[in-house]
Each structure stands twice: as C-alpha cells, then as structure tokens.
Coordinates of C-alpha atoms and ligand atoms in Angstrom, one line a residue:
M6 CA 6.0 35.9 3.6
T7 CA 3.7 38.7 4.6
T8 CA 2.4 38.8 8.1
G9 CA -1.3 38.2 8.3
N10 CA -3.2 40.4 10.7
L11 CA -6.4 38.4 11.2
R12 CA -7.6 36.9 14.5
L13 CA -9.3 33.5 14.6
K14 CA -12.7 35.0 15.2
A15 CA -12.4 37.1 12.1
L16 CA -11.9 34.0 9.8
Q17 CA -14.8 33.8 7.3
L18 CA -15.5 30.5 5.7
T19 CA -17.3 29.9 2.4
R20 CA -19.3 26.8 1.3
H21 CA -18.4 26.3 -2.3
Y22 CA -18.4 22.5 -2.0
Q23 CA -22.1 22.7 -1.2
L24 CA -22.8 23.8 -4.7
L25 CA -22.5 20.1 -5.6
P26 CA -25.6 17.9 -5.3
E27 CA -26.5 17.4 -1.7
Q28 CA -26.9 13.7 -1.7
H29 CA -23.1 13.4 -2.1
F30 CA -22.3 14.7 1.4
Q31 CA -23.8 14.7 4.9
L32 CA -24.1 18.0 6.8
I33 CA -23.1 17.2 10.3
P34 CA -21.5 19.2 13.2
P35 CA -18.3 17.9 14.8
A36 CA -18.6 16.0 18.1
P37 CA -16.2 18.1 20.2
L38 CA -13.3 16.7 22.1
N39 CA -13.3 17.2 25.9
D40 CA -10.8 19.4 27.6
P41 CA -9.1 20.5 24.4
Y42 CA -5.6 22.0 24.5
L43 CA -3.2 23.1 21.8
V44 CA -0.4 20.6 21.1
S45 CA 1.3 22.6 18.3
M46 CA 0.5 25.3 15.7
N47 CA 2.3 25.8 12.4
A48 CA 2.9 29.5 12.1
D49 CA 3.7 29.3 8.4
V50 CA 0.3 27.8 7.7
A51 CA -1.4 30.4 9.9
Q52 CA 0.2 33.1 7.8
K53 CA -1.0 31.6 4.6
L54 CA -4.5 31.9 6.0
G55 CA -3.8 35.6 6.8
L56 CA -3.7 35.0 10.5
N57 CA -1.2 36.7 12.7
P58 CA 0.4 33.8 14.7
D59 CA 1.2 36.2 17.6
L60 CA -2.4 37.2 18.0
I61 CA -3.7 33.6 18.2
D62 CA -5.0 32.7 21.6
R63 CA -4.0 29.1 22.4
Q64 CA -7.3 28.3 24.2
E65 CA -9.4 29.9 21.5
L66 CA -7.6 27.9 18.8
A67 CA -8.1 24.7 20.9
E68 CA -11.9 25.5 21.0
F69 CA -12.1 26.1 17.2
A70 CA -10.0 23.2 16.2
S71 CA -11.5 20.6 18.5
G72 CA -15.1 21.2 17.3
Q73 CA -16.2 23.1 20.3
R74 CA -16.7 26.3 18.3
L75 CA -17.4 26.9 14.7
F76 CA -15.7 29.5 12.5
T77 CA -18.0 32.1 11.0
G78 CA -19.7 30.7 7.9
S79 CA -18.8 27.1 8.7
D80 CA -21.4 24.4 7.9
P81 CA -19.4 21.2 8.3
L82 CA -20.0 18.2 6.1
A83 CA -18.7 14.7 5.5
M84 CA -18.0 13.9 1.8
K85 CA -19.0 10.7 0.1
Y86 CA -16.4 8.9 -2.0
T87 CA -15.4 5.3 -2.7
G88 CA -12.2 3.9 -4.0
H89 CA -9.9 0.9 -4.8
Q90 CA -8.2 -0.4 -1.6
F91 CA -5.4 -2.8 -2.2
G92 CA -6.8 -3.4 -5.7
T93 CA -10.4 -4.1 -4.7
Y94 CA -13.3 -1.6 -5.2
N95 CA -14.9 -0.6 -1.9
P96 CA -18.2 1.3 -2.4
Q97 CA -18.5 1.9 1.4
L98 CA -16.1 4.8 1.9
G99 CA -16.4 8.4 2.7
D100 CA -15.3 10.9 5.4
G101 CA -15.7 8.6 8.4
R102 CA -13.9 10.8 10.8
G103 CA -13.1 14.1 9.1
L104 CA -15.3 17.1 8.2
L105 CA -14.9 19.8 5.7
L106 CA -15.5 22.9 7.8
G107 CA -15.6 25.3 4.8
E108 CA -13.1 27.2 2.6
H109 CA -11.1 30.2 3.3
L110 CA -9.7 32.8 0.9
G111 CA -6.1 33.6 1.8
P112 CA -4.4 36.9 1.3
D113 CA -2.6 35.2 -1.6
G114 CA -5.9 34.7 -3.4
I115 CA -5.9 30.9 -2.8
L116 CA -9.1 29.3 -1.6
R117 CA -8.2 26.6 1.0
D118 CA -10.3 24.0 2.7
L119 CA -10.3 23.9 6.5
Y120 CA -10.8 20.2 7.4
L121 CA -11.1 18.8 10.8
K122 CA -9.7 15.3 11.1
G123 CA -10.9 13.3 14.1
A124 CA -14.2 15.2 14.4
G125 CA -16.5 12.3 15.3
K126 CA -18.7 9.8 13.6
T127 CA -20.5 10.4 10.3
A128 CA -22.8 8.5 8.0
Y129 CA -19.7 7.0 6.5
S130 CA -18.0 5.8 9.7
R131 CA -19.0 2.2 9.3
F132 CA -17.6 0.5 12.5
G133 CA -15.1 3.3 13.2
D134 CA -15.3 5.6 16.2
G135 CA -14.8 8.8 14.2
R136 CA -11.7 9.7 16.1
A137 CA -8.0 10.2 15.3
V138 CA -5.3 9.5 17.9
L139 CA -2.6 11.9 19.0
R140 CA 0.1 9.5 17.7
S141 CA -1.1 9.5 14.1
S142 CA -2.0 13.2 14.2
I143 CA 1.6 14.1 15.2
R144 CA 2.9 11.9 12.4
E145 CA 0.7 13.6 9.8
Y146 CA 1.4 17.1 11.2
L147 CA 5.2 16.7 11.1
A148 CA 5.2 14.8 7.8
S149 CA 3.2 17.4 6.0
A150 CA 5.4 20.1 7.3
A151 CA 8.5 18.1 6.2
M152 CA 7.0 17.6 2.7
A153 CA 6.3 21.3 2.4
G154 CA 9.8 22.0 3.6
L155 CA 11.3 19.8 0.9
G156 CA 9.1 21.6 -1.7
I157 CA 7.0 18.5 -2.4
P158 CA 3.2 19.2 -3.0
T159 CA 1.3 18.2 0.1
T160 CA -1.7 19.0 2.3
E161 CA -0.7 21.0 5.4
A162 CA -2.0 21.3 8.9
L163 CA -2.6 24.4 11.0
C164 CA -2.5 22.7 14.4
I165 CA -3.1 19.6 16.5
I166 CA -5.4 19.7 19.5
G167 CA -5.1 17.2 22.3
S168 CA -7.7 16.0 24.7
T169 CA -8.3 13.8 27.8
D170 CA -10.6 11.6 25.7
T171 CA -9.2 8.2 24.7
V172 CA -10.1 5.5 22.1
L173 CA -9.0 2.0 21.6
R174 CA -6.4 1.1 19.0
E175 CA -5.2 -2.5 18.7
N176 CA -6.8 -3.1 22.2
F177 CA -4.9 -0.3 23.9
P178 CA -6.4 3.1 24.9
E179 CA -4.8 6.0 23.2
P180 CA -5.3 9.8 23.6
C181 CA -7.6 11.4 21.0
A182 CA -6.6 14.4 19.0
T183 CA -7.9 16.5 16.1
L184 CA -5.8 17.9 13.2
L185 CA -6.9 20.9 11.3
R186 CA -5.9 20.1 7.8
V187 CA -5.4 22.9 5.3
T188 CA -5.2 22.4 1.5
P189 CA -7.0 23.8 -1.5
C190 CA -8.4 20.3 -2.2
H191 CA -10.0 17.4 -0.5
I192 CA -11.3 15.8 -3.7
R193 CA -9.9 12.4 -4.2
F194 CA -9.8 10.0 -7.2
G195 CA -12.5 8.2 -5.2
H196 CA -14.9 11.0 -5.5
F197 CA -15.0 10.3 -9.3
E198 CA -15.1 6.6 -8.8
Y199 CA -18.2 6.9 -6.5
L200 CA -20.2 8.8 -9.2
Y201 CA -19.0 6.7 -12.1
H202 CA -19.6 3.3 -10.5
S203 CA -23.0 4.3 -9.1
R204 CA -23.9 5.5 -12.6
Q205 CA -24.6 9.1 -11.6
H206 CA -23.1 10.5 -14.8
D207 CA -24.8 13.9 -14.6
D208 CA -23.4 14.5 -11.2
L209 CA -20.0 13.1 -12.4
N210 CA -20.1 15.8 -15.0
K211 CA -20.9 18.5 -12.4
L212 CA -18.1 17.3 -10.2
T213 CA -15.7 17.5 -13.1
H214 CA -16.7 21.0 -14.0
Y215 CA -16.4 22.0 -10.3
V216 CA -12.9 20.7 -10.2
I217 CA -11.9 22.4 -13.5
E218 CA -13.4 25.7 -12.4
R219 CA -11.9 25.7 -8.9
Y220 CA -8.5 24.0 -9.5
Y221 CA -7.7 24.1 -13.3
P222 CA -9.5 27.2 -14.6
T223 CA -7.4 27.6 -17.7
L224 CA -8.6 24.1 -18.9
S225 CA -12.2 25.3 -19.4
E226 CA -11.0 27.1 -22.6
T227 CA -9.8 23.9 -24.2
D228 CA -11.7 21.8 -26.8
N229 CA -12.3 18.9 -24.4
P230 CA -11.9 20.1 -20.8
P231 CA -12.4 16.7 -19.1
L232 CA -9.7 15.2 -21.4
A233 CA -7.4 18.2 -20.6
L234 CA -8.1 17.6 -16.9
I235 CA -7.1 13.9 -16.9
R236 CA -4.0 14.9 -18.8
E237 CA -3.1 17.5 -16.2
V238 CA -3.8 15.0 -13.3
I239 CA -1.6 12.4 -15.0
H240 CA 1.2 15.1 -15.2
R241 CA 0.9 16.2 -11.6
S242 CA 0.7 12.6 -10.3
A243 CA 3.7 11.5 -12.2
G244 CA 5.6 14.6 -10.9
L245 CA 4.5 13.8 -7.3
V246 CA 5.6 10.2 -7.3
A247 CA 8.9 11.2 -9.0
R248 CA 9.5 13.4 -5.9
W249 CA 8.7 10.6 -3.5
Q250 CA 11.1 8.3 -5.3
A251 CA 13.9 10.9 -5.3
Y252 CA 13.6 11.5 -1.6
G253 CA 12.9 8.0 -0.4
F254 CA 9.3 8.5 0.7
V255 CA 7.1 5.4 1.1
H256 CA 3.5 6.5 1.2
G257 CA 2.2 3.1 2.6
V258 CA -1.4 3.2 1.5
M259 CA -1.7 4.3 -2.2
N260 CA -5.4 3.5 -2.4
T261 CA -7.4 5.6 -4.8
D262 CA -9.3 7.2 -1.9
N263 CA -6.0 8.6 -0.7
M264 CA -5.0 10.2 -4.1
S265 CA -5.7 13.9 -4.5
I266 CA -7.1 15.3 -7.7
I267 CA -4.6 18.2 -7.5
G268 CA -1.6 15.9 -7.1
E269 CA -0.6 16.5 -3.5
T270 CA 0.7 14.0 -1.0
F271 CA -2.5 13.2 0.8
D272 CA -3.6 11.1 3.8
Y273 CA -0.6 10.3 5.8
G274 CA -1.0 6.9 7.4
P275 CA 1.9 4.4 7.9
F276 CA 4.2 6.4 5.7
Q277 CA 8.0 6.7 6.2
F278 CA 11.0 8.5 4.8
M279 CA 13.6 5.8 4.5
D280 CA 16.9 6.2 6.4
S281 CA 18.8 3.9 4.1
Y282 CA 17.6 2.8 0.7
K283 CA 15.6 -0.4 0.4
A284 CA 13.9 -0.9 -3.0
D285 CA 11.4 -3.4 -1.4
Q286 CA 10.6 -1.3 1.6
V287 CA 7.0 -1.7 2.7
S288 CA 5.6 0.9 5.2
N289 CA 2.5 -0.8 6.3
H290 CA 2.8 -4.0 8.3
S291 CA -0.6 -5.2 7.0
D292 CA 0.5 -4.8 3.3
H293 CA 1.6 -8.5 3.2
Q294 CA 1.9 -8.7 -0.6
G295 CA 4.1 -5.6 -0.7
R296 CA 1.7 -3.9 -3.1
Y297 CA 2.8 -0.5 -2.1
A298 CA 6.5 -1.3 -1.6
F299 CA 8.8 1.7 -2.4
K300 CA 9.9 0.6 -5.9
K301 CA 6.3 -0.2 -6.9
Q302 CA 5.0 3.3 -6.2
P303 CA 5.2 4.6 -9.8
D304 CA 3.3 1.6 -11.0
A305 CA 0.8 1.9 -8.3
M306 CA 0.2 5.6 -9.2
L307 CA -0.3 4.6 -12.9
W308 CA -2.7 1.8 -11.8
N309 CA -4.7 4.4 -9.8
L310 CA -4.7 6.7 -12.8
Y311 CA -6.3 3.9 -14.8
C312 CA -9.0 3.7 -12.2
L313 CA -9.6 7.4 -12.5
A314 CA -9.4 7.5 -16.3
Q315 CA -12.2 4.8 -16.4
C316 CA -14.5 7.3 -14.7
F317 CA -13.8 9.8 -17.5
M318 CA -15.2 7.5 -20.2
P319 CA -18.6 9.1 -20.3
L320 CA -17.0 12.6 -20.0
V321 CA -14.5 12.7 -22.9
S322 CA -16.7 11.3 -25.7
D323 CA -20.2 10.0 -26.3
D324 CA -18.6 7.1 -28.2
A325 CA -17.1 4.5 -25.9
K326 CA -14.4 3.4 -28.4
T327 CA -13.3 7.0 -29.0
A328 CA -13.3 7.7 -25.3
Q329 CA -11.2 4.7 -24.6
S330 CA -8.6 5.5 -27.2
L331 CA -8.4 9.2 -26.1
L332 CA -7.8 8.2 -22.5
E333 CA -5.3 5.5 -23.3
E334 CA -3.3 8.0 -25.4
E335 CA -3.0 10.2 -22.3
L336 CA -2.1 7.3 -19.9
V337 CA 0.7 6.2 -22.2
H338 CA 2.5 9.5 -21.4
F339 CA 2.7 8.8 -17.7
T340 CA 5.9 6.7 -17.7
G341 CA 7.8 9.2 -19.9
I342 CA 6.8 12.2 -17.7
Y343 CA 7.6 10.3 -14.6
Q344 CA 11.1 9.3 -15.9
Q345 CA 11.9 12.8 -17.0
E346 CA 10.8 14.4 -13.8
Y347 CA 12.7 11.8 -11.8
L348 CA 15.9 12.3 -13.9
T349 CA 15.7 16.1 -13.4
L350 CA 15.3 15.8 -9.6
M351 CA 18.1 13.3 -9.3
R352 CA 20.4 15.4 -11.4
Q353 CA 19.7 18.3 -9.1
R354 CA 20.5 16.2 -6.1
L355 CA 23.7 15.1 -7.7
G356 CA 24.6 18.5 -9.1
L357 CA 24.6 17.2 -12.7
E358 CA 23.9 19.6 -15.5
S359 CA 21.7 18.5 -18.2
D360 CA 22.9 19.1 -21.8
Q361 CA 19.4 19.6 -23.0
T362 CA 18.8 23.3 -23.6
S363 CA 15.5 23.1 -25.5
S364 CA 12.4 21.2 -24.7
D365 CA 11.7 20.1 -28.3
N366 CA 13.8 17.4 -29.9
T367 CA 16.2 19.6 -31.7
N368 CA 18.8 19.1 -29.0
P369 CA 18.3 15.7 -27.5
D370 CA 19.5 15.0 -24.0
K371 CA 22.6 12.9 -24.9
T372 CA 23.7 12.3 -21.3
A373 CA 20.3 11.0 -20.2
E374 CA 21.1 7.3 -20.5
T375 CA 24.5 7.6 -18.8
D376 CA 22.9 9.6 -16.0
R377 CA 20.1 7.1 -15.5
Q378 CA 22.7 4.4 -15.2
L379 CA 24.8 6.4 -12.8
I380 CA 21.7 7.1 -10.6
E381 CA 20.6 3.4 -10.7
D382 CA 24.2 2.3 -9.8
L383 CA 24.2 4.7 -6.9
W384 CA 20.9 3.5 -5.4
R385 CA 22.1 -0.1 -5.6
L386 CA 25.4 0.8 -3.9
L387 CA 23.6 2.7 -1.2
E388 CA 21.3 -0.3 -0.6
V389 CA 24.1 -2.9 -0.5
Q390 CA 26.3 -0.7 1.7
K391 CA 23.3 0.3 4.0
T392 CA 24.3 3.9 3.7
D393 CA 22.1 6.7 4.9
I394 CA 20.5 8.5 1.9
T395 CA 20.2 11.9 3.5
L396 CA 23.8 11.9 4.9
F397 CA 25.2 10.7 1.6
F398 CA 23.6 13.4 -0.5
R399 CA 24.4 16.1 2.0
L400 CA 28.0 15.0 2.1
L401 CA 28.2 15.3 -1.7
S402 CA 26.7 18.8 -1.4
E403 CA 29.2 20.0 1.1
T404 CA 32.4 18.4 0.1
P405 CA 34.7 19.3 -2.8
V406 CA 35.3 16.5 -5.3
S407 CA 38.9 16.0 -4.1
E408 CA 37.8 15.1 -0.6
Q409 CA 34.6 13.1 -1.2
Q410 CA 36.2 9.6 -1.1
H411 CA 38.0 10.4 2.1
K412 CA 35.0 12.0 3.8
L413 CA 32.8 9.0 3.1
A414 CA 34.5 7.2 5.9
G415 CA 32.5 9.3 8.3
I416 CA 29.1 7.9 7.1
C417 CA 29.7 4.4 5.8
T418 CA 31.7 1.3 6.9
Y419 CA 33.3 0.5 3.6
P420 CA 34.0 3.6 1.6
A421 CA 36.2 1.8 -0.9
A422 CA 32.9 0.3 -2.3
F423 CA 32.1 3.8 -3.7
E424 CA 35.5 4.3 -5.5
L425 CA 34.4 3.3 -9.0
W426 CA 31.1 5.1 -8.7
L427 CA 32.7 8.3 -7.5
K428 CA 35.2 8.1 -10.3
Q429 CA 32.4 7.9 -12.9
Y430 CA 30.5 10.6 -11.1
H431 CA 33.5 13.0 -11.1
Q432 CA 34.2 12.3 -14.8
R433 CA 30.5 13.1 -15.6
M434 CA 30.8 16.4 -13.6
A435 CA 33.9 17.4 -15.4
S436 CA 31.8 17.9 -18.6
G437 CA 29.7 20.7 -16.9
D438 CA 30.3 24.4 -16.9
L439 CA 29.5 25.2 -13.2
T440 CA 32.2 26.1 -10.7
E441 CA 32.5 23.8 -7.8
E442 CA 31.3 26.5 -5.4
K443 CA 28.2 27.2 -7.4
R444 CA 27.4 23.5 -7.9
L445 CA 27.7 22.8 -4.1
T446 CA 25.4 25.8 -3.3
N447 CA 22.8 24.5 -5.8
M448 CA 23.0 21.0 -4.3
Q449 CA 22.6 22.3 -0.7
R450 CA 19.3 23.8 -1.8
V451 CA 17.9 20.4 -2.7
N452 CA 19.7 18.0 -0.3
P453 CA 18.3 18.5 3.2
V454 CA 20.2 18.3 6.4
Y455 CA 17.1 17.0 8.2
L456 CA 14.4 14.5 7.2
L457 CA 11.5 13.3 9.4
R458 CA 13.0 10.0 10.4
N459 CA 10.8 7.3 12.0
Y460 CA 12.6 7.5 15.3
M461 CA 12.3 11.3 15.5
A462 CA 8.5 11.1 15.2
Q463 CA 8.5 8.2 17.6
E464 CA 10.4 10.1 20.3
A465 CA 8.1 13.1 19.8
I466 CA 5.1 10.9 20.2
E467 CA 6.4 9.2 23.4
L468 CA 7.1 12.6 25.0
A469 CA 3.7 14.0 23.9
H470 CA 2.1 11.0 25.6
Q471 CA 3.8 12.1 28.8
G472 CA 2.4 15.6 28.3
D473 CA 5.6 17.2 26.9
M474 CA 4.9 18.8 23.5
S475 CA 8.3 20.5 23.2
R476 CA 9.8 17.9 20.8
V477 CA 6.9 18.2 18.3
N478 CA 7.5 21.9 18.2
E479 CA 11.3 21.6 17.9
L480 CA 11.0 19.1 15.0
L481 CA 8.5 21.3 13.3
T482 CA 11.0 24.1 13.2
L483 CA 13.7 21.9 11.7
L484 CA 11.5 20.3 9.1
Q485 CA 10.0 23.6 7.9
R486 CA 13.6 24.7 6.9
P487 CA 15.4 21.4 6.3
F488 CA 18.2 22.8 4.1
E489 CA 19.6 25.0 6.9
Y490 CA 21.5 23.9 10.0
H491 CA 19.8 24.5 13.3
P492 CA 22.7 24.6 15.7
K493 CA 20.6 24.0 18.8
L494 CA 19.5 20.6 17.6
P495 CA 22.7 19.0 16.2
Q496 CA 21.7 15.4 16.9
Y497 CA 19.1 15.3 14.2
A498 CA 21.6 16.1 11.5
G499 CA 23.1 12.6 12.2
P500 CA 22.1 9.1 11.4
A501 CA 19.2 7.2 13.0
P502 CA 20.1 5.3 16.2
E503 CA 20.2 1.5 15.9
W504 CA 17.1 0.9 17.9
S505 CA 15.0 2.7 15.3
A506 CA 15.3 -0.2 12.9
G507 CA 12.8 -2.1 15.1
I508 CA 10.0 0.5 14.8
C509 CA 6.9 -1.1 13.3
L510 CA 4.3 1.1 11.6
S511 CA 0.8 0.2 12.1
C512 CA -2.0 1.4 9.8
S513 CA -4.3 2.0 12.8
S514 CA -4.7 5.6 13.3
Ligands
AMP18 P1 -7.7 5.6 5.8 O1 -7.1 4.3 6.0 O2 -7.4 6.6 6.9 O3 -7.4 6.2 4.5 O4 -9.3 5.4 5.9 C1 -10.1 4.6 5.1 C2 -11.6 4.8 5.4 O5 -11.9 4.5 6.7 C3 -12.0 6.2 5.2 O6 -13.4 6.2 4.7 C4 -12.0 6.8 6.6 O7 -12.9 7.9 6.7 C5 -12.4 5.6 7.4 N1 -11.9 5.6 8.8 C6 -10.6 5.5 9.1 N2 -10.5 5.5 10.5 C7 -11.7 5.8 11.0 C8 -12.3 5.9 12.3 N3 -11.5 5.9 13.3 N4 -13.6 6.2 12.4 C9 -14.4 6.2 11.3 N5 -14.0 6.0 10.0 C10 -12.6 5.8 9.9
MG19 MG1 -7.9 7.8 3.6

C-alpha cells in the first residue's frame, strides 16, 4: 500500500449525497462528546484515505472524530430510511445516532463516506439518546477489521474515540464513544423502501440513478439500468452471505435497514464468529424465534432482496405484470449464485480443485455433488464433535495428508469420529493435480490462524472499561493479517476458553 502524506486538517470532504432531494435527510451538526480521547486508530484505513498515520496527532483526531471539529467541506446530515425489522415494516427509521460527515476521494480514486456513529440525536432518533457505547464501538471496530482481513466485503472504521460521558444501557451506565465509519456507501435497502412505500416514485428514480452513477457506473449503458442494478445487488448479496456461511459469521440482525446496496457487511450489532459450528446459532438474545439463526441467513438475505425488488416495480417497467416477471426472473438466480459461490469458497478452504475449466456448460462440474456432500458431512461432524472450526481448517492447511488423522487429537476429543470423512477427503484430493506443498500454501491463504472470537472482544472491552486500550490495538494487528502468525500473541491462535460459552450478546448498543 502506498503511504499517504495528508494530515487530518488537509482532508477535503465533498457533499454528493446532498444532490438528492433535501426532504430525505436532515442537516444537523454532531453533538460533541466531552473530553474525547483516541482509543484506537486503524492505520490501514488511514492510508486508504491518503493520510499518513505517523503524522496524525492523537488529540486532533479525537477532536475531529468526536464531533468537536468538522473536516473542511463537511456539512453533516442524518439520512432518512425505513425497513423491515424481523419481518415487519417500520416506517420510523433513519440515522438516529449517526451522521454522514461527507465524502472523501482517496488516492486510489475511490470516493468514501466518512460517517460518525454516536454523534447525538437527530430527527430520526425516536426515543434513543443518539449515542453509541464504547463496548459496541469496539466490537464493530474489531469485527470490521477482521472481515476486511478475511477479504470479506465490509464497512471499515478509521478510529474509536472515548469520552467521560456515559449513557444508560439496560439500566447500567456505560461509557460513550464515537466510531468513524469509512465505506463508499451508506445506502441501505431501506432507503429504497422508504421512497417506494411513501409513494415518492420520482425521488425513488433519482436515488436509483444516483446509486448507479456512483457505485455501478457501467450499468448506465445497459438497456434497463434499474433491472441491471437489482441483478448486480442480488449477485453481490448472494456472494456476501456465502462468505458469512463459509466462515461461520452470524450477523444477528439481518433487517433490511442493515443491508448495504453495495453488498458489504454492514451495521455490526450482536454479531458473532462461531468458535464451533452450530447450524441453529442465534446471535441476538432478543431474536426469540431464531429468524436470523446461522443456517437461515441465505434465506433471510433472499427475503430481504424480495423487499428490495418490490421497490423496483415502478422502475423496471411501466407495466406492473411485466415488472413483476422481470424481477422474479432475477430473484430466481439468487440460490444458484449463492450455492456456486459457497462451493467455490469451501473448496478453497479444503484445498479441493474444481474440474470445471469453463464457465459455460460445455464442461460441467462433475464433482460438484460429491463435494457438496463432503462439505455438508464435515459441518455435521464438526457440530456433533463440537470441534473448533478455525483450528480444524488451519490444521488441514498445515498438515500433510499422512499426518492429519493423528494431529486431530490435538484439537478434538474423539478424532476417530473423523476417520471415514478424512478417508473420503483424501480420496477426493488424490484426483487433483496440485502438489501437497502447493495445496497447503493455497489453503493457508484462506484459512485464518485468528478469528475475532467473542471472548477476545469481551476481554478487550473489559480492559478498555478500566482505561487500558492496549488489547484493542493488539487484536487489531492480529485481525488485519489473520493468515500470518503473530509470535507475540500465541494465545489467540488457540481455542476459546471454556468460560466464553456463557457470553450473552445483547442487541443494545
Ligand atoms: P440498529 O439496531 O443499530 O440497526 O438501529 C435501528 C434503528 O434505531 C436505526 O434507525 C438507528 O438509527 C436507531 N437507533 C439505534 N440506537 C439508537 C440510539 N442510541 N439513539 C437513537 N437512535 C438509535
Ligand atoms: Mg441499523
């Protein structure tokens, strides 16, 4: 990565979002935090913005990212959106505690939003206090760095700012914080739902063209750009959820107001990366029905895409019947795209070569069915044996075939349970052309040593509450480069301690 040379004061923000009709946002300055201090800064994100991390003054960053000072060109605003929450349409949503400060053009030519989460009340706060707490800010900060480290599309964060201010969460005072979120896009499925359901179809059209121009410029050349847009969003969303499934990520609150129109992991609440596999894992203790359980995530994504597609009815054709059939034709592809992406990722994790050399149907993927079965059997086995996912895949990536059975004893209590599966796996691998050395190297690039386990975030939060930010910073370093060993922090390459099973994730943030 090239080193940026900018200082904070030199950052120039633009206001492209304000080209949209002004009744769809509220211009409002942040309510600054008191006594702001820097908890942590992500130097990788600073560099993407063209900043030189070494030239960033901690106090100055604390002032800019707590709302005390505004970047040049910034004219903060809260966006209006709505959305389906747990299956029910809620027209009352919007940025209740976060502000779009403006956009910044990086040295890579990418225009990114700078967004301050925890910046105070807005017109859309309802009964909320407009604040974010340090606990949830640390979780979002580390999780987004971990996602980026794994190569999974995600929003990122430049920094967390702490404060002496407190707010009540579940009847207890907690320290406030702000998080400076950085991503090209803060437009959610819910932005479209707001305009469609309030029958503002002209503005819906403007938003669509804004999204195409800014995020999908090549689509403006197609016959039906809105239809091409939904096709692309379906594609990216299927690819995203396939990545979550391949790495055991449970989002927790897959409401349509938390779904990004560019297909990034967005709005980290009561998420978790699972230590061991549980198909029914629910992340959010208030999700009593298990609507967003791990195994249901692909279906939840498709359901969300149906909500989005409905908003495209007036956009893709003047004739309702035609519009409906055009959109349904696109939605039908979701499952196939998802399955193919998921198979590709899981093959990479297992080091299995695909026999498909062309993307057309002239050379069909003959091993696909066998591989799907092998993958499914493995997850079932890992679940029954309560075996750590990350340790298991890393072991396969570091151990020659001849030693795998024996080495399993180090990470599970009953290695014999894996005998048959390993035999089938080894047989399948024998059909490939790769040398063992090459295969293991490839696998080590996709199977991390480190994952943001619940207990790691929890320990970092507890230390931060005592004023010690060192763990947040240490974990950040690991998670940014999760495929390499960090010799100074060997404990995190191991399993989660037993006490961590009791960690309960609240959606209050
Ligand atoms: P979330 O559960 O974080 O996705 O938030 C759902 C909705 O509640 C969004 O409209 C948020 O802006 C709003 N919200 C969440 N927490 C707060 C808060 N502390 N103050 C004001 N609004 C909030
Ligand atoms: Mg949200």
